[in-house]
């Protein structure tokens, strides 16, 4: 089931995507907390603006170097345990929203990723039970100021600017992790391509590991790592990240206003 958060007129609502009819079946409330009761209304996808499908109430947990080829291009090996860092929820934007290049950085790069949306309070979750705590999956761009990442020696500033976590276009409650693929293009040119099954640390392992460190709350988002091919983005670019079965997350890039 694909779920969207959208604006229509003066209101923000949630809906189930009817792909055959190109419509949204409007829900009474956020399905993560209120279930899937509908209002009886349908709206055309063409008539709405899709928003970030979730705004994390607590945190965005990200996993670094979780594909061996990306770890190699960064100059190292994949970590033996998940390498965790945090992004603020103020970095989230939605489909077609603009990635703003901060004046502090001269080298901003894209990182296309699969994102996991947590649906239940999770603490010390066993790996074999992880699926029960996952609400669904969406697409993310872990935008990174690479020069600041190198100069700071830690990643909070480089990963945390406003607009540095595009999410969307929808949440899918189930995807094919075994056969799924992820691809990032800039201005139509393919930059990244990988198989979801090639993650060093699996999604259940990541959920278990992260929940052993801090409590995961409903709406928290976990970014699961990026394949090789990360590269620079500049003003005027359009970044498109596609995950098979999930769709495409597209965002233009502009210099931030001073």
mmCIF file of C-alpha atoms in Angstrom:
data_model
loop_
_atom_site.group_PDB
_atom_site.id
_atom_site.type_symbol
_atom_site.label_atom_id
_atom_site.label_comp_id
_atom_site.label_asym_id
_atom_site.label_seq_id
_atom_site.Cartn_x
_atom_site.Cartn_y
_atom_site.Cartn_z
ATOM 1 C CA UNK A 1 0.000 0.000 0.000
ATOM 2 C CA UNK A 2 1.319 3.413 -0.990
ATOM 3 C CA UNK A 3 0.524 6.346 1.273
ATOM 4 C CA UNK A 4 0.913 10.035 0.569
ATOM 5 C CA UNK A 5 0.872 13.232 2.584
ATOM 6 C CA UNK A 6 -0.371 16.107 0.445
ATOM 7 C CA UNK A 7 -1.770 19.588 0.335
ATOM 8 C CA UNK A 8 -5.035 20.280 -1.448
ATOM 9 C CA UNK A 9 -6.549 23.723 -1.301
ATOM 10 C CA UNK A 10 -5.878 25.103 2.169
ATOM 11 C CA UNK A 11 -5.560 21.748 3.930
ATOM 12 C CA UNK A 12 -2.957 19.037 4.485
ATOM 13 C CA UNK A 13 -4.196 15.448 4.413
ATOM 14 C CA UNK A 14 -3.126 11.821 4.006
ATOM 15 C CA UNK A 15 -4.283 9.411 1.348
ATOM 16 C CA UNK A 16 -3.903 5.961 -0.170
ATOM 17 C CA UNK A 17 -2.541 6.070 -3.713
ATOM 18 C CA UNK A 18 -4.800 4.485 -6.347
ATOM 19 C CA UNK A 19 -2.278 4.119 -9.167
ATOM 20 C CA UNK A 20 -4.772 2.784 -11.708
ATOM 21 C CA UNK A 21 -7.069 5.785 -11.343
ATOM 22 C CA UNK A 22 -4.267 8.305 -10.653
ATOM 23 C CA UNK A 23 -6.132 9.359 -7.536
ATOM 24 C CA UNK A 24 -5.759 9.557 -3.778
ATOM 25 C CA UNK A 25 -8.306 7.984 -1.442
ATOM 26 C CA UNK A 26 -8.405 10.544 1.372
ATOM 27 C CA UNK A 27 -7.894 9.273 4.915
ATOM 28 C CA UNK A 28 -9.422 10.821 8.031
ATOM 29 C CA UNK A 29 -6.060 11.222 9.779
ATOM 30 C CA UNK A 30 -2.416 10.193 9.796
ATOM 31 C CA UNK A 31 -2.536 6.426 9.178
ATOM 32 C CA UNK A 32 0.505 5.815 11.361
ATOM 33 C CA UNK A 33 -1.566 6.754 14.409
ATOM 34 C CA UNK A 34 -5.206 6.536 13.295
ATOM 35 C CA UNK A 35 -5.382 3.632 10.859
ATOM 36 C CA UNK A 36 -6.860 3.650 7.378
ATOM 37 C CA UNK A 37 -10.404 4.943 7.806
ATOM 38 C CA UNK A 38 -11.349 7.002 4.754
ATOM 39 C CA UNK A 39 -13.449 10.135 4.383
ATOM 40 C CA UNK A 40 -15.128 8.820 1.238
ATOM 41 C CA UNK A 41 -13.456 11.536 -0.815
ATOM 42 C CA UNK A 42 -11.104 11.045 -3.745
ATOM 43 C CA UNK A 43 -8.817 13.657 -5.289
ATOM 44 C CA UNK A 44 -6.792 13.550 -8.465
ATOM 45 C CA UNK A 45 -3.037 13.268 -8.042
ATOM 46 C CA UNK A 46 -2.670 15.992 -10.646
ATOM 47 C CA UNK A 47 -4.612 18.386 -8.405
ATOM 48 C CA UNK A 48 -2.496 18.044 -5.250
ATOM 49 C CA UNK A 49 1.027 18.843 -4.111
ATOM 50 C CA UNK A 50 2.800 15.870 -2.606
ATOM 51 C CA UNK A 51 4.627 16.723 0.621
ATOM 52 C CA UNK A 52 7.321 14.912 2.557
ATOM 53 C CA UNK A 53 5.376 11.762 3.491
ATOM 54 C CA UNK A 54 6.539 11.997 7.110
ATOM 55 C CA UNK A 55 8.044 14.719 9.294
ATOM 56 C CA UNK A 56 10.092 12.916 11.960
ATOM 57 C CA UNK A 57 8.856 14.031 15.372
ATOM 58 C CA UNK A 58 12.132 13.055 16.990
ATOM 59 C CA UNK A 59 15.072 12.282 14.697
ATOM 60 C CA UNK A 60 16.537 11.031 11.460
ATOM 61 C CA UNK A 61 19.025 8.227 12.023
ATOM 62 C CA UNK A 62 21.434 7.635 9.157
ATOM 63 C CA UNK A 63 23.894 4.848 8.418
ATOM 64 C CA UNK A 64 27.217 5.704 6.823
ATOM 65 C CA UNK A 65 29.201 3.566 4.378
ATOM 66 C CA UNK A 66 26.644 0.760 4.225
ATOM 67 C CA UNK A 67 27.559 -0.265 0.656
ATOM 68 C CA UNK A 68 31.071 -1.605 0.138
ATOM 69 C CA UNK A 69 31.577 0.245 -3.132
ATOM 70 C CA UNK A 70 30.693 3.566 -1.500
ATOM 71 C CA UNK A 71 32.976 2.852 1.456
ATOM 72 C CA UNK A 72 35.763 2.194 -1.041
ATOM 73 C CA UNK A 73 35.161 5.439 -2.932
ATOM 74 C CA UNK A 74 35.335 7.280 0.409
ATOM 75 C CA UNK A 75 38.734 5.714 1.001
ATOM 76 C CA UNK A 76 37.998 2.976 3.516
ATOM 77 C CA UNK A 77 36.363 -0.330 4.303
ATOM 78 C CA UNK A 78 32.747 -0.860 5.301
ATOM 79 C CA UNK A 79 32.392 -0.702 9.111
ATOM 80 C CA UNK A 80 31.930 -3.966 10.974
ATOM 81 C CA UNK A 81 28.981 -2.389 12.822
ATOM 82 C CA UNK A 82 26.500 0.184 11.488
ATOM 83 C CA UNK A 83 28.047 3.650 11.500
ATOM 84 C CA UNK A 84 25.295 5.892 12.881
ATOM 85 C CA UNK A 85 24.831 9.643 12.716
ATOM 86 C CA UNK A 86 21.840 11.977 13.082
ATOM 87 C CA UNK A 87 20.232 14.597 10.870
ATOM 88 C CA UNK A 88 17.803 17.180 12.303
ATOM 89 C CA UNK A 89 14.150 17.005 11.325
ATOM 90 C CA UNK A 90 14.470 20.595 10.081
ATOM 91 C CA UNK A 91 16.507 19.232 7.163
ATOM 92 C CA UNK A 92 13.422 17.508 5.696
ATOM 93 C CA UNK A 93 11.791 18.737 2.493
ATOM 94 C CA UNK A 94 9.399 17.008 0.126
ATOM 95 C CA UNK A 95 9.158 16.113 -3.560
ATOM 96 C CA UNK A 96 9.976 18.966 -5.943
ATOM 97 C CA UNK A 97 11.080 21.211 -3.062
ATOM 98 C CA UNK A 98 14.375 23.005 -3.559
ATOM 99 C CA UNK A 99 17.704 21.850 -2.130
ATOM 100 C CA UNK A 100 19.414 25.068 -1.007
ATOM 101 C CA UNK A 101 23.192 25.142 -1.361
ATOM 102 C CA UNK A 102 24.611 26.844 1.743
ATOM 103 C CA UNK A 103 27.149 29.635 1.340
ATOM 104 C CA UNK A 104 29.458 27.856 3.841
ATOM 105 C CA UNK A 105 30.152 24.993 1.418
ATOM 106 C CA UNK A 106 31.814 24.772 -1.980
ATOM 107 C CA UNK A 107 31.161 21.035 -2.487
ATOM 108 C CA UNK A 108 27.639 19.748 -1.888
ATOM 109 C CA UNK A 109 26.901 16.191 -3.022
ATOM 110 C CA UNK A 110 23.899 13.909 -3.497
ATOM 111 C CA UNK A 111 23.470 10.542 -1.767
ATOM 112 C CA UNK A 112 20.439 8.545 -2.885
ATOM 113 C CA UNK A 113 19.126 6.194 -0.201
ATOM 114 C CA UNK A 114 16.262 3.947 0.820
ATOM 115 C CA UNK A 115 14.624 5.244 4.009
ATOM 116 C CA UNK A 116 12.798 3.253 6.679
ATOM 117 C CA UNK A 117 9.898 4.833 8.566
ATOM 118 C CA UNK A 118 9.431 3.577 12.122
ATOM 119 C CA UNK A 119 5.831 2.904 13.156
ATOM 120 C CA UNK A 120 6.050 1.857 16.820
ATOM 121 C CA UNK A 121 8.124 2.740 19.866
ATOM 122 C CA UNK A 122 11.234 0.592 19.520
ATOM 123 C CA UNK A 123 13.849 -0.071 22.176
ATOM 124 C CA UNK A 124 16.278 -3.021 22.202
ATOM 125 C CA UNK A 125 14.444 -4.666 19.312
ATOM 126 C CA UNK A 126 15.630 -8.139 18.335
ATOM 127 C CA UNK A 127 16.715 -8.382 14.724
ATOM 128 C CA UNK A 128 14.152 -11.084 14.004
ATOM 129 C CA UNK A 129 11.369 -8.805 15.306
ATOM 130 C CA UNK A 130 12.401 -5.648 13.430
ATOM 131 C CA UNK A 131 9.759 -5.866 10.705
ATOM 132 C CA UNK A 132 7.001 -5.420 13.298
ATOM 133 C CA UNK A 133 8.342 -1.923 14.093
ATOM 134 C CA UNK A 134 8.591 -0.704 10.479
ATOM 135 C CA UNK A 135 5.658 1.309 9.156
ATOM 136 C CA UNK A 136 7.013 1.495 5.619
ATOM 137 C CA UNK A 137 9.678 2.746 3.237
ATOM 138 C CA UNK A 138 10.364 5.904 1.294
ATOM 139 C CA UNK A 139 13.196 7.519 -0.704
ATOM 140 C CA UNK A 140 15.748 9.927 0.753
ATOM 141 C CA UNK A 141 18.594 12.116 -0.399
ATOM 142 C CA UNK A 142 21.255 12.409 2.302
ATOM 143 C CA UNK A 143 22.586 15.693 0.929
ATOM 144 C CA UNK A 144 26.111 16.321 2.220
ATOM 145 C CA UNK A 145 28.497 19.268 2.282
ATOM 146 C CA UNK A 146 31.516 17.095 1.579
ATOM 147 C CA UNK A 147 34.136 19.773 2.213
ATOM 148 C CA UNK A 148 32.658 20.520 5.637
ATOM 149 C CA UNK A 149 32.442 16.821 6.426
ATOM 150 C CA UNK A 150 36.189 16.587 5.855
ATOM 151 C CA UNK A 151 37.154 19.802 7.621
ATOM 152 C CA UNK A 152 34.919 19.349 10.685
ATOM 153 C CA UNK A 153 35.996 15.788 11.454
ATOM 154 C CA UNK A 154 32.396 14.934 12.324
ATOM 155 C CA UNK A 155 29.221 15.092 10.287
ATOM 156 C CA UNK A 156 26.580 17.158 12.082
ATOM 157 C CA UNK A 157 27.040 20.407 10.163
ATOM 158 C CA UNK A 158 27.809 18.775 6.823
ATOM 159 C CA UNK A 159 24.643 16.673 6.919
ATOM 160 C CA UNK A 160 22.345 18.974 8.853
ATOM 161 C CA UNK A 161 21.609 22.095 6.801
ATOM 162 C CA UNK A 162 17.990 22.977 6.107
ATOM 163 C CA UNK A 163 16.776 21.158 2.942
ATOM 164 C CA UNK A 164 19.492 18.456 3.256
ATOM 165 C CA UNK A 165 17.016 15.569 3.662
ATOM 166 C CA UNK A 166 14.489 15.356 0.828
ATOM 167 C CA UNK A 167 11.951 12.564 1.447
ATOM 168 C CA UNK A 168 9.226 11.101 -0.755
ATOM 169 C CA UNK A 169 7.263 10.868 -2.861
ATOM 170 C CA UNK A 170 5.242 8.312 -0.854
ATOM 171 C CA UNK A 171 5.547 5.692 1.861
ATOM 172 C CA UNK A 172 5.095 2.109 0.711
ATOM 173 C CA UNK A 173 4.238 -0.369 3.445
ATOM 174 C CA UNK A 174 5.996 -3.184 1.568
ATOM 175 C CA UNK A 175 8.810 -3.289 -0.987
ATOM 176 C CA UNK A 176 10.971 -5.991 -2.526
ATOM 177 C CA UNK A 177 14.247 -5.686 -0.622
ATOM 178 C CA UNK A 178 15.707 -8.815 -2.185
ATOM 179 C CA UNK A 179 15.368 -7.713 -5.807
ATOM 180 C CA UNK A 180 14.931 -3.939 -5.433
ATOM 181 C CA UNK A 181 17.263 -1.388 -6.994
ATOM 182 C CA UNK A 182 18.160 2.254 -6.357
ATOM 183 C CA UNK A 183 19.365 4.765 -8.934
ATOM 184 C CA UNK A 184 20.326 8.443 -8.743
ATOM 185 C CA UNK A 185 20.433 10.742 -11.763
ATOM 186 C CA UNK A 186 21.411 14.387 -12.089
ATOM 187 C CA UNK A 187 19.937 16.248 -15.061
ATOM 188 C CA UNK A 188 19.038 12.876 -16.562
ATOM 189 C CA UNK A 189 22.566 11.472 -16.283
ATOM 190 C CA UNK A 190 22.869 8.362 -14.124
ATOM 191 C CA UNK A 191 25.265 8.841 -11.224
ATOM 192 C CA UNK A 192 24.469 5.986 -8.825
ATOM 193 C CA UNK A 193 23.054 2.495 -9.246
ATOM 194 C CA UNK A 194 22.854 -0.311 -6.728
ATOM 195 C CA UNK A 195 20.899 -3.260 -5.394
ATOM 196 C CA UNK A 196 19.158 -2.955 -2.034
ATOM 197 C CA UNK A 197 20.330 -6.462 -1.234
ATOM 198 C CA UNK A 198 23.939 -5.239 -1.370
ATOM 199 C CA UNK A 199 23.696 -3.339 1.896
ATOM 200 C CA UNK A 200 26.447 -4.434 4.267
ATOM 201 C CA UNK A 201 24.110 -4.282 7.260
ATOM 202 C CA UNK A 202 20.533 -5.366 6.598
ATOM 203 C CA UNK A 203 17.533 -3.268 7.559
ATOM 204 C CA UNK A 204 16.579 -5.602 10.460
ATOM 205 C CA UNK A 205 20.165 -5.420 11.705
ATOM 206 C CA UNK A 206 20.125 -1.615 11.497
ATOM 207 C CA UNK A 207 16.822 -1.311 13.373
ATOM 208 C CA UNK A 208 18.090 -3.652 16.079
ATOM 209 C CA UNK A 209 21.411 -1.821 16.388
ATOM 210 C CA UNK A 210 19.931 1.682 16.408
ATOM 211 C CA UNK A 211 17.238 0.758 18.923
ATOM 212 C CA UNK A 212 19.920 -0.566 21.250
ATOM 213 C CA UNK A 213 21.420 2.934 21.329
ATOM 214 C CA UNK A 214 18.361 5.166 21.565
ATOM 215 C CA UNK A 215 14.608 4.702 21.593
ATOM 216 C CA UNK A 216 13.076 4.964 18.133
ATOM 217 C CA UNK A 217 9.725 6.747 18.068
ATOM 218 C CA UNK A 218 6.849 6.519 15.569
ATOM 219 C CA UNK A 219 7.708 8.719 12.626
ATOM 220 C CA UNK A 220 11.465 8.457 13.085
ATOM 221 C CA UNK A 221 13.265 7.847 9.798
ATOM 222 C CA UNK A 222 16.331 5.684 9.203
ATOM 223 C CA UNK A 223 18.478 6.320 6.108
ATOM 224 C CA UNK A 224 20.105 3.043 5.140
ATOM 225 C CA UNK A 225 23.180 4.148 3.192
ATOM 226 C CA UNK A 226 24.104 5.012 -0.372
ATOM 227 C CA UNK A 227 25.813 3.061 -3.177
ATOM 228 C CA UNK A 228 28.885 4.300 -5.017
ATOM 229 C CA UNK A 229 28.738 7.260 -7.355
ATOM 230 C CA UNK A 230 28.114 10.180 -5.016
ATOM 231 C CA UNK A 231 29.015 13.447 -6.647
ATOM 232 C CA UNK A 232 28.588 17.215 -6.701
ATOM 233 C CA UNK A 233 25.399 19.131 -7.334
ATOM 234 C CA UNK A 234 25.277 22.782 -8.357
ATOM 235 C CA UNK A 235 22.635 25.431 -8.770
ATOM 236 C CA UNK A 236 20.323 24.595 -11.656
ATOM 237 C CA UNK A 237 20.667 20.826 -11.305
ATOM 238 C CA UNK A 238 17.731 18.455 -10.813
ATOM 239 C CA UNK A 239 18.387 15.341 -8.719
ATOM 240 C CA UNK A 240 16.180 12.283 -9.263
ATOM 241 C CA UNK A 241 16.360 9.188 -7.061
ATOM 242 C CA UNK A 242 14.391 6.112 -8.081
ATOM 243 C CA UNK A 243 13.749 3.005 -6.009
ATOM 244 C CA UNK A 244 12.023 0.173 -7.848
ATOM 245 C CA UNK A 245 8.409 -0.054 -6.784
ATOM 246 C CA UNK A 246 8.562 3.189 -4.807
ATOM 247 C CA UNK A 247 8.764 5.763 -7.559
ATOM 248 C CA UNK A 248 11.050 8.749 -8.039
ATOM 249 C CA UNK A 249 12.012 11.571 -5.683
ATOM 250 C CA UNK A 250 12.926 14.695 -7.656
ATOM 251 C CA UNK A 251 14.374 17.959 -6.320
ATOM 252 C CA UNK A 252 15.834 21.043 -8.005
ATOM 253 C CA UNK A 253 19.016 22.636 -6.656
ATOM 254 C CA UNK A 254 19.544 26.353 -6.067
ATOM 255 C CA UNK A 255 22.026 28.531 -4.201
ATOM 256 C CA UNK A 256 20.703 29.552 -0.814
ATOM 257 C CA UNK A 257 19.656 33.155 -0.372
ATOM 258 C CA UNK A 258 22.082 35.138 1.746
#
